Amino acid sequence: MNQSLLFPISNDYRSCINLDGLWKFQFDPNSIGTKENWNNHLPKPISMPVPASFATFFTTKEERDYCGDFWYETECFVPSNMTGKIYLRFGSVTHRATIFCNGVEITSHEGGFLPIVADITSVAIKGQKNTIVVKANNELNEKTLPCGTVMTLKNGNKLAKPYFDFFNYAGIHRSVYLVNTPEDAIEDYSVTYTLKGKDAVVHYDTVSRGNHDITVILKDQEGNEVCRNEGASGDLYVTNAHLWKVRNAYLYTIEVILHDGSTVIDSYEDRIGIRTVRIDGTKILINEEPVYLKGFGKHEDFDILGRGFNWAIAKRDFECMKWTNANCFRTSHYPYAEEWYRFADEEGFLIIDEVAAVGMMRSTHNFAAAGTGQYTYFFETPTVPALLKNHLTQVEEMIQRDKNHPSVFSFSLFNEPETTSTYAHDYFKAIFDHARNIDPQNRPMTGAFEKNSAPEKCLCYMLCNFICLNRYYGWYISGGPEISDAEWKFRDEMNRWQAKDLNVPFVFTEFGTDTLPSEHSLPSIMWSQEYQDEYMEMNFSVFDSYDFIQGELAWNFADFQTSEGIMRVNGNKKGVFTRQRQPKDVAFVMKKRWADK
Ligand code: BDP
């Protein structure tokens, strides 16, 4: 573990000061900033809200679609009474960043969807304002996640060409904190659970700096102490345990105390939920009870905010999801802001937590390429070892960050890569082995497969504990008047999977149609609301025909922004809700079905 990724909290021993607000910002199209010492100060900055994507504020295309280096700057007062360690913690900076404090380079981080922790203890000047500068970059390539490329226009401007179907939003997308901990401090903890009749055992493990005693206390929802234990690792026995149940969450508070006798050095508090996860044959078991997954693939996406985290949007999204009777979502196609998981823990939602391994097929229309048989030799290229290294690191950071959330019952390690070569198999075997080694809760691992990953050709499905399929029979394949053929083809594929007798659960992690709320048609026509309803009903009748299908996560929860193109009408319109989070007709269809499913 390089840095503590614990979510920042404040108490008597540690503190966090939120640095969100209006920062300074400057584009650096010719990458001159480093040479010209922008790490000290930006020469001609404009103002920029944090957290948010920069793209959504501008009125010119050049700025909205800007691709290259860009810089942020702010001032941060470091109080003179701070002792111990001082860090800056960025929830994420997309896609990569170098952090400077008072002109001094502190750290660099690759990957736009996981935290950056910069230790500024030796550089921060107490009792005054310190200058924080961030050099960021949003270019895409095939060595980093997510994958894509960059083209240069005739006018010299760079343009991101994602191999994925969401806008390449960039910026400081999540909250920034100044974190202060004692010199010797709690760095990490993890929990696993065993159920024993009505009781439960919470097995814990802690990581801390310095040689001190550890006491761990568990408190119930009313704040009463339930049990405690001494030692860096050990067991907490909970009699008559309240389990964390799907859509009926119960959260305990765990407090880890670092101390020398009665002198407390550090304390860290978090909320945890007692629940187990297991795959048994074709069933997904939470607390040994089968659960059928109902819900959505989502995006962090909204007007004006872009991919910037906002509590109000998260609240509305949970209310809409609860209204549909959903119980699950996938963080397609990257780890979301930590606040989403904390919210899901409280609401009793299950999460398939996905790493940003998307675009592992060389196509800027991968959604259309899926199913055409197009093969791009993605895993046969010399850049793959570098990509693998980044992929492994990001899986590690994601699991380190999210391992204690009861909502997270599974990790998804890819979305729609090429999977039909032995190269792909070897690549993903390394990823799955690593993930399994580091997840303390031994969660089921999965990945989402597109249509070219057919039962006869795919060499990677056997790596998964349950198999996630993204399928668009009735949209990309045999859409509109051919929908009866679509159903036939869909059933044919499912029969071929069934014939393999894999005895594992299958979950549909994508199915949907682009639908404009303005379009109504009787009989239905593609893009109309009636067609979205008809398509869903057809899909449901297929799902209900196979016992091993144990979940349906519709694509997508809401309309979202993408790159421009002839197949996208100001974004992807497969939302069950509009981008403003109002229901399309199909939302009522889902609500009705999921009420009794
Ligand atoms: C799948 C991708 C997803 C796309 C979706 C679509 O996983 O990101 O948005 O298709 O075409 O290929 O809507």
XYZ file of C-alpha atoms and ligand atoms in Angstrom:
610
model
C 0.000 0.000 0.000
C 1.499 3.340 -1.015
C -0.832 5.748 0.748
C -3.785 5.548 3.077
C -6.946 5.785 0.993
C -9.229 6.028 4.030
C -12.063 8.491 3.443
C -11.143 11.729 5.241
C -12.859 12.443 8.576
C -12.414 14.953 11.418
C -12.212 14.193 15.147
C -9.953 15.125 18.078
C -6.949 13.442 16.464
C -7.268 14.072 12.717
C -8.969 16.665 10.563
C -9.960 17.386 7.008
C -10.587 20.795 5.496
C -12.587 20.918 2.282
C -10.879 22.916 -0.479
C -13.740 22.887 -3.020
C -14.700 26.181 -4.615
C -13.531 28.485 -7.353
C -9.979 27.584 -8.383
C -7.744 29.115 -11.076
C -7.406 27.273 -14.369
C -5.391 27.471 -17.575
C -5.130 25.405 -20.759
C -1.609 24.508 -21.883
C -2.041 23.369 -25.508
C 1.676 23.535 -26.312
C 2.810 21.914 -23.032
C 4.980 24.883 -22.100
C 3.779 25.072 -18.484
C 6.497 22.911 -16.979
C 9.297 24.786 -18.750
C 7.780 28.134 -17.813
C 7.359 27.203 -14.144
C 3.581 27.215 -13.958
C 4.082 24.952 -10.957
C 4.694 28.189 -8.996
C 1.772 30.182 -10.417
C -0.404 30.164 -13.517
C 0.441 33.187 -15.686
C -3.022 33.931 -17.135
C -5.609 31.906 -15.300
C -9.383 31.984 -15.559
C -11.682 30.824 -12.767
C -12.888 27.213 -12.615
C -15.306 25.497 -10.215
C -14.072 22.418 -8.322
C -15.407 19.760 -8.405
C -16.653 19.722 -12.014
C -15.606 18.870 -15.555
C -14.162 21.895 -17.330
C -15.811 21.056 -20.666
C -19.339 22.064 -19.776
C -18.792 25.739 -18.973
C -17.356 27.061 -22.207
C -19.115 28.615 -25.171
C -16.548 27.591 -27.808
C -15.966 24.120 -29.216
C -12.197 24.474 -28.870
C -12.495 24.829 -25.113
C -15.262 22.249 -24.651
C -13.361 19.648 -26.653
C -9.932 20.659 -25.378
C -7.448 17.817 -25.259
C -3.961 18.072 -23.740
C -2.403 19.553 -20.594
C -4.403 21.849 -18.308
C -3.559 23.343 -14.939
C -5.396 24.253 -11.749
C -4.246 26.467 -8.893
C -5.584 27.387 -5.472
C -4.406 28.694 -2.126
C -4.750 26.681 1.024
C -4.190 27.985 4.533
C -2.346 25.472 6.718
C -3.106 26.252 10.385
C -0.050 26.679 12.629
C -1.408 24.214 15.198
C -1.215 21.301 12.746
C 1.274 18.663 13.860
C 1.972 15.250 12.374
C 1.325 14.546 8.707
C -0.330 16.877 6.240
C -1.788 15.610 2.989
C -3.770 16.844 0.034
C -6.406 14.348 -1.020
C -8.094 14.604 -4.404
C -11.081 12.255 -4.886
C -10.011 12.106 -8.540
C -8.355 14.138 -11.278
C -9.106 12.910 -14.799
C -7.092 11.256 -16.338
C -3.694 11.966 -14.752
C -2.115 14.637 -12.603
C 1.009 15.958 -10.936
C 0.537 17.845 -7.669
C 2.766 20.753 -6.597
C 2.808 22.530 -3.244
C 4.592 25.889 -3.053
C 6.196 25.054 -6.387
C 7.595 21.698 -5.226
C 6.528 18.564 -7.088
C 4.907 16.186 -4.602
C 3.441 13.259 -6.514
C 1.999 12.091 -9.827
C -0.939 9.781 -10.369
C -2.207 7.871 -13.386
C -5.937 7.156 -13.738
C -8.820 9.573 -13.519
C -11.256 7.787 -11.214
C -9.415 7.017 -7.981
C -7.962 9.214 -5.237
C -4.624 11.015 -5.285
C -2.951 11.479 -1.918
C -0.042 13.940 -1.798
C 2.059 14.120 1.378
C 2.963 17.808 1.754
C 4.236 17.590 5.350
C 7.783 18.664 4.523
C 6.765 21.430 2.104
C 3.688 23.013 3.689
C 4.319 26.270 5.530
C 2.160 26.537 8.618
C 0.341 29.679 9.629
C 0.045 30.962 6.087
C -1.470 30.339 2.685
C 0.223 27.680 0.568
C 0.001 27.501 -3.208
C -1.386 24.270 -4.614
C -0.936 23.671 -8.344
C -2.187 20.675 -10.318
C -0.925 19.833 -13.775
C -3.451 17.522 -15.436
C -3.890 15.866 -18.805
C -6.855 14.210 -20.551
C -5.251 12.495 -23.544
C -6.205 8.902 -24.302
C -3.912 6.131 -25.451
C -3.682 2.347 -25.361
C -1.370 2.109 -22.353
C -3.710 3.702 -19.820
C -7.322 3.249 -18.715
C -9.764 3.988 -20.315
C -8.404 3.340 -23.812
C -8.596 5.575 -26.846
C -6.456 7.711 -29.079
C -5.851 11.360 -29.950
C -6.125 12.900 -33.409
C -4.617 16.213 -34.448
C -6.873 18.475 -36.489
C -5.472 20.470 -39.428
C -5.578 23.580 -37.214
C -3.189 21.884 -34.789
C -5.746 21.240 -32.043
C -5.782 17.822 -30.447
C -9.052 15.914 -30.184
C -9.686 12.900 -27.941
C -11.034 9.854 -29.792
C -12.342 7.524 -27.090
C -12.771 3.806 -27.781
C -15.785 4.117 -25.482
C -19.236 5.651 -25.577
C -19.139 8.471 -23.024
C -17.837 12.004 -23.285
C -14.180 12.277 -22.311
C -14.923 14.636 -19.426
C -11.872 15.823 -17.509
C -10.931 18.021 -14.592
C -10.949 17.830 -10.811
C -14.127 15.783 -10.578
C -14.331 15.118 -6.850
C -13.769 16.971 -3.594
C -10.297 18.023 -2.491
C -9.301 17.938 1.189
C -6.403 19.121 3.268
C -5.968 16.159 5.615
C -4.076 16.219 8.884
C -3.258 13.043 10.830
C -0.916 12.369 13.740
C 2.634 11.283 12.827
C 1.749 7.761 13.959
C -1.709 7.083 12.626
C -4.236 4.546 11.422
C -3.654 3.938 7.722
C -6.151 1.279 6.774
C -8.522 -1.332 8.075
C -10.536 -4.165 6.563
C -13.388 -6.349 7.727
C -14.801 -9.760 6.807
C -17.783 -11.539 8.275
C -18.898 -14.969 9.438
C -22.542 -15.604 10.321
C -23.267 -18.083 13.130
C -26.999 -18.563 13.491
C -28.334 -15.277 14.839
C -24.834 -14.088 15.729
C -21.985 -12.783 13.629
C -18.231 -12.464 13.868
C -16.567 -9.380 12.436
C -12.953 -10.259 11.612
C -10.907 -7.095 11.382
C -7.421 -6.202 10.325
C -5.743 -2.814 10.770
C -2.657 -1.105 9.367
C -1.048 1.722 11.320
C 2.194 3.669 11.608
C 4.224 3.351 14.813
C 4.308 0.745 17.521
C 1.192 1.257 19.630
C -1.825 -0.587 20.946
C -5.006 -0.953 18.955
C -8.524 -1.214 20.304
C -11.476 -1.747 17.998
C -15.011 -0.912 19.111
C -18.267 -1.754 17.368
C -21.311 0.427 18.017
C -24.913 -0.106 16.956
C -27.083 2.371 15.085
C -28.011 4.123 18.343
C -24.335 4.600 19.204
C -24.277 1.957 21.958
C -21.169 -0.167 22.244
C -21.824 -3.728 21.096
C -18.371 -5.227 21.618
C -14.673 -4.412 21.567
C -11.365 -6.152 21.051
C -7.691 -5.405 21.593
C -5.082 -6.018 18.910
C -4.146 -4.983 15.369
C -6.297 -7.799 14.067
C -8.914 -9.941 15.709
C -12.569 -10.831 16.027
C -15.584 -8.952 17.287
C -18.451 -11.177 18.416
C -21.896 -9.719 17.754
C -24.819 -11.497 19.372
C -28.181 -11.106 17.655
C -26.508 -9.305 14.787
C -28.514 -6.904 12.640
C -27.594 -7.851 9.112
C -27.113 -5.424 6.265
C -29.886 -6.528 3.926
C -30.651 -5.553 0.353
C -32.832 -2.399 0.412
C -32.991 -2.751 4.207
C -29.607 -1.659 5.425
C -28.343 -1.729 8.979
C -25.026 -0.016 9.590
C -22.778 -0.438 12.601
C -20.016 2.029 13.425
C -16.523 0.622 13.709
C -13.978 2.678 15.625
C -10.283 1.876 15.420
C -8.281 3.482 18.241
C -4.492 3.749 18.243
C -3.248 4.298 21.774
C -0.548 3.873 24.437
C -2.474 2.764 27.480
C -4.967 5.512 28.202
C -3.328 8.015 25.845
C -5.151 8.040 22.524
C -2.951 8.804 19.522
C -5.411 8.428 16.648
C -8.928 7.235 16.065
C -10.784 6.422 12.843
C -14.519 5.787 12.589
C -16.459 4.304 9.694
C -19.831 2.693 9.028
C -19.910 -0.972 8.067
C -22.653 -3.482 7.311
C -22.566 -7.121 8.340
C -23.374 -9.253 5.331
C -21.914 -12.171 3.440
C -21.692 -12.731 -0.319
C -21.401 -16.072 -2.024
C -22.149 -17.663 -5.364
C -23.799 -21.047 -5.103
C -24.424 -22.709 -8.445
C -26.557 -20.269 -10.416
C -27.554 -18.233 -7.350
C -26.101 -15.013 -5.951
C -26.421 -15.248 -2.170
C -26.388 -12.255 0.162
C -26.524 -13.476 3.768
C -27.131 -16.943 2.277
C -30.348 -15.740 0.636
C -30.702 -15.598 -3.158
C -31.025 -12.149 -4.675
C -32.135 -11.238 -8.199
C -30.369 -8.059 -9.346
C -32.684 -5.308 -10.623
C -31.390 -1.942 -11.673
C -29.129 -0.074 -13.996
C -25.771 0.611 -15.480
C -25.129 4.249 -14.638
C -22.748 7.067 -15.445
C -21.489 9.983 -13.413
C -23.002 12.468 -15.832
C -25.142 15.559 -15.628
C -25.745 18.856 -17.405
C -23.251 21.588 -16.456
C -21.530 19.403 -13.834
C -20.227 16.924 -16.384
C -18.720 14.200 -14.243
C -18.311 16.369 -11.132
C -19.768 14.795 -8.006
C -22.847 16.489 -6.568
C -24.843 15.236 -3.556
C -28.121 16.609 -4.918
C -27.852 14.575 -8.134
C -26.900 11.479 -6.151
C -29.947 11.962 -3.909
C -32.291 12.312 -6.897
C -30.751 9.250 -8.555
C -31.299 7.099 -5.466
C -34.896 8.341 -5.146
C -35.556 7.497 -8.812
C -33.896 4.090 -8.494
C -35.885 3.267 -5.354
C -39.086 4.351 -7.090
C -38.437 1.778 -9.846
C -37.953 -0.926 -7.160
C -34.328 -1.389 -8.194
C -31.794 -2.941 -5.825
C -28.502 -2.693 -7.715
C -26.341 -0.641 -10.061
C -23.047 -1.059 -11.850
C -20.515 1.771 -11.701
C -20.090 1.554 -15.473
C -17.416 2.216 -16.651
C -15.137 3.430 -13.832
C -15.034 3.663 -10.029
C -17.406 6.451 -8.936
C -16.940 9.088 -6.254
C -16.769 7.493 -2.793
C -19.911 9.349 -1.769
C -21.955 7.058 -4.088
C -20.868 3.958 -2.172
C -21.511 5.563 1.219
C -24.998 6.485 0.039
C -25.590 2.966 -1.339
C -24.431 1.474 1.980
C -27.208 3.448 3.687
C -29.884 2.715 1.101
C -29.148 -1.003 0.921
C -28.224 -0.955 -2.764
C -25.881 -3.554 -4.218
C -23.037 -2.309 -6.414
C -20.987 -4.015 -9.097
C -17.878 -1.855 -8.782
C -16.147 -1.505 -12.152
C -12.574 -0.486 -12.917
C -12.031 1.890 -15.877
C -10.984 -0.941 -18.202
C -13.156 0.110 -21.105
C -12.229 0.533 -24.768
C -10.057 -2.564 -25.039
C -11.074 -2.967 -28.638
C -9.688 -0.569 -31.236
C -12.857 1.230 -32.336
C -14.361 4.650 -31.786
C -17.759 3.009 -32.328
C -17.186 0.001 -30.139
C -20.897 -0.140 -29.312
C -21.614 -0.765 -32.997
C -18.570 -2.967 -33.515
C -19.796 -5.275 -30.766
C -21.586 -8.010 -32.620
C -20.128 -7.406 -36.070
C -17.287 -9.849 -35.516
C -14.766 -7.017 -35.958
C -11.417 -8.053 -34.482
C -8.639 -5.547 -33.864
C -5.801 -7.597 -32.338
C -5.996 -5.388 -29.259
C -4.117 -7.731 -26.935
C -1.538 -8.641 -29.551
C 0.235 -5.241 -29.511
C 3.481 -4.090 -27.833
C 1.676 -1.561 -25.598
C -0.101 -4.325 -23.676
C 2.500 -4.810 -20.873
C 2.245 -1.093 -19.983
C -1.557 -1.302 -20.059
C -1.529 -4.401 -17.864
C 0.629 -2.610 -15.299
C -1.825 0.303 -15.106
C -4.814 -2.028 -15.036
C -3.337 -4.015 -12.115
C -2.573 -0.834 -10.193
C -6.056 0.545 -10.676
C -7.703 -2.717 -9.623
C -5.531 -2.559 -6.517
C -6.455 1.056 -5.736
C -10.163 0.396 -6.354
C -10.226 -2.615 -4.033
C -8.183 -0.800 -1.397
C -10.590 2.151 -1.529
C -13.874 0.225 -1.694
C -13.226 -3.051 0.146
C -15.234 -2.213 3.271
C -18.481 -1.098 1.624
C -21.314 -3.557 2.240
C -22.938 -2.282 -0.964
C -20.015 -3.523 -3.071
C -20.726 -7.220 -3.553
C -18.650 -7.712 -6.689
C -15.854 -6.142 -8.705
C -16.091 -5.892 -12.481
C -12.639 -5.953 -14.010
C -13.501 -4.933 -17.581
C -16.189 -3.775 -19.969
C -16.439 -5.260 -23.454
C -12.829 -6.069 -24.328
C -11.771 -8.489 -27.045
C -11.823 -11.874 -25.313
C -11.348 -14.442 -28.028
C -7.562 -14.818 -28.096
C -5.189 -16.591 -25.741
C -3.455 -13.193 -25.400
C -6.666 -11.762 -23.928
C -7.038 -14.782 -21.663
C -3.506 -14.468 -20.279
C -3.938 -10.741 -19.788
C -7.194 -11.098 -17.866
C -6.016 -14.121 -15.910
C -3.306 -11.895 -14.414
C -5.937 -9.242 -13.579
C -8.382 -11.709 -11.978
C -5.652 -13.493 -10.000
C -4.443 -10.192 -8.616
C -7.939 -8.979 -7.705
C -8.698 -12.266 -5.928
C -5.459 -12.027 -3.992
C -6.159 -8.595 -2.609
C -9.893 -8.540 -1.852
C -10.188 -9.430 1.830
C -13.888 -10.258 1.405
C -13.226 -12.676 -1.436
C -16.046 -11.172 -3.469
C -17.202 -12.671 -6.758
C -15.210 -11.193 -9.643
C -16.760 -10.517 -13.014
C -16.545 -8.491 -16.225
C -19.045 -7.369 -18.874
C -18.918 -9.190 -22.218
C -20.111 -7.903 -25.577
C -21.667 -10.028 -28.287
C -18.429 -11.053 -30.027
C -17.612 -12.903 -26.801
C -19.868 -15.731 -27.959
C -20.117 -18.999 -25.990
C -18.093 -20.880 -28.601
C -15.380 -18.202 -29.017
C -14.865 -16.428 -25.710
C -11.750 -17.489 -23.813
C -12.326 -15.327 -20.747
C -15.784 -16.062 -19.307
C -14.317 -18.917 -17.239
C -12.370 -16.348 -15.202
C -15.624 -14.932 -13.801
C -17.581 -16.103 -10.753
C -20.697 -14.908 -12.522
C -21.010 -13.843 -16.131
C -22.227 -10.403 -17.176
C -23.567 -9.956 -20.690
C -24.181 -6.680 -22.570
C -26.668 -7.495 -25.323
C -28.634 -5.362 -27.780
C -30.846 -7.831 -29.667
C -33.586 -5.619 -31.048
C -31.397 -2.521 -31.249
C -27.964 -2.964 -32.853
C -29.036 -6.432 -33.989
C -32.342 -6.928 -35.845
C -34.029 -3.757 -34.628
C -37.498 -2.367 -35.424
C -39.519 -4.515 -37.808
C -37.071 -7.394 -37.280
C -37.653 -7.616 -33.531
C -39.087 -11.128 -33.840
C -35.794 -12.216 -35.407
C -33.987 -10.408 -32.595
C -35.826 -12.521 -30.049
C -35.033 -15.682 -31.998
C -31.328 -14.792 -32.163
C -31.281 -13.840 -28.495
C -32.838 -17.158 -27.470
C -30.468 -18.995 -29.770
C -27.462 -17.457 -28.017
C -28.899 -18.161 -24.577
C -29.593 -21.766 -25.583
C -25.938 -22.081 -26.581
C -24.824 -20.744 -23.186
C -27.296 -23.078 -21.489
C -25.866 -26.028 -23.410
C -22.468 -25.322 -21.850
C -24.019 -26.092 -18.459
C -21.666 -23.715 -16.660
C -23.663 -23.721 -13.425
C -22.901 -20.043 -12.687
C -25.261 -17.036 -12.536
C -25.632 -14.817 -15.608
C -26.506 -11.144 -15.207
C -27.474 -8.791 -18.017
C -25.414 -5.683 -17.375
C -26.614 -3.869 -20.518
C -29.696 -3.981 -22.710
C -31.610 -0.981 -24.022
C -32.691 1.216 -26.902
C -32.016 4.858 -27.711
C -35.301 6.628 -27.094
C -36.317 10.243 -27.583
C -38.955 11.360 -25.084
C -40.510 13.429 -27.895
C -41.210 10.378 -30.093
C -44.469 8.445 -29.857
C -45.659 5.985 -32.438
C -48.385 3.373 -32.821
C -47.314 0.875 -33.955
C -43.926 1.426 -32.406
C -40.925 2.623 -34.359
C -37.266 2.677 -33.343
C -36.405 5.699 -31.141
C -40.025 6.003 -29.938
C -41.053 5.484 -26.319
C -43.350 2.639 -27.417
C -40.403 0.822 -28.990
C -38.374 1.074 -25.775
C -41.305 -0.530 -23.899
C -41.711 -3.282 -26.499
C -37.976 -4.011 -26.546
C -37.866 -4.296 -22.752
C -40.866 -6.655 -22.680
C -39.168 -8.862 -25.280
C -35.941 -8.900 -23.245
C -37.832 -9.714 -20.041
C -39.554 -12.680 -21.643
C -36.121 -14.036 -22.659
C -34.634 -13.436 -19.188
C -37.574 -15.219 -17.561
C -37.013 -18.305 -19.717
C -33.660 -19.217 -18.168
C -33.175 -20.038 -14.482
C -29.502 -19.168 -14.570
C -30.265 -15.523 -15.409
C -30.068 -13.832 -12.037
C -30.183 -10.162 -12.802
C -31.024 -7.362 -15.200
C -29.300 -3.982 -15.126
C -30.802 -1.850 -17.893
C -28.668 0.427 -20.035
C -28.773 3.172 -18.909
C -30.279 4.724 -15.811
C -30.339 8.122 -17.562
C -29.431 9.699 -20.899
C -25.791 10.781 -20.940
C -23.295 12.756 -22.973
C -20.997 11.057 -25.510
C -18.660 12.021 -28.347
C -20.548 13.514 -31.296
C -21.554 11.248 -34.162
C -24.290 10.107 -36.507
C -25.524 7.532 -33.999
C -25.840 9.920 -31.059
C -28.396 12.725 -30.704
C -26.619 15.108 -28.329
C -25.604 12.021 -26.372
C -26.717 8.470 -25.737
C -30.491 8.323 -25.245
C -30.842 4.846 -23.784
C -31.843 6.300 -20.427
C -34.859 4.914 -18.601
C -34.805 8.475 -17.254
C -33.909 11.629 -19.151
C -30.654 13.404 -18.375
C -32.740 15.669 -16.099
C -33.912 12.551 -14.216
C -37.526 12.505 -15.346
C -39.049 9.120 -16.264
C -39.559 7.973 -19.830
C -42.615 5.729 -20.245
C -40.435 2.657 -19.842
C -39.608 3.653 -16.258
C -43.193 2.662 -15.364
C -42.699 -0.693 -17.105
C -39.573 -1.368 -15.026
C -41.271 -0.210 -11.827
C -44.168 -2.615 -12.374
C -41.978 -5.580 -13.241
C -39.508 -5.035 -10.428
C -42.284 -4.639 -7.832
C -42.928 -8.400 -8.038
C -39.557 -9.695 -9.230
C -21.985 -0.847 -25.004
C -21.083 -0.081 -24.063
C -21.726 1.180 -23.486
C -22.498 1.900 -24.568
C -23.590 0.994 -25.046
C -24.501 1.647 -26.108
O -20.639 -0.895 -23.004
O -20.737 2.002 -22.925
O -22.975 3.157 -24.167
O -23.009 -0.150 -25.635
O -24.266 1.457 -27.275
O -21.214 -1.265 -26.060
O -25.420 2.374 -25.738
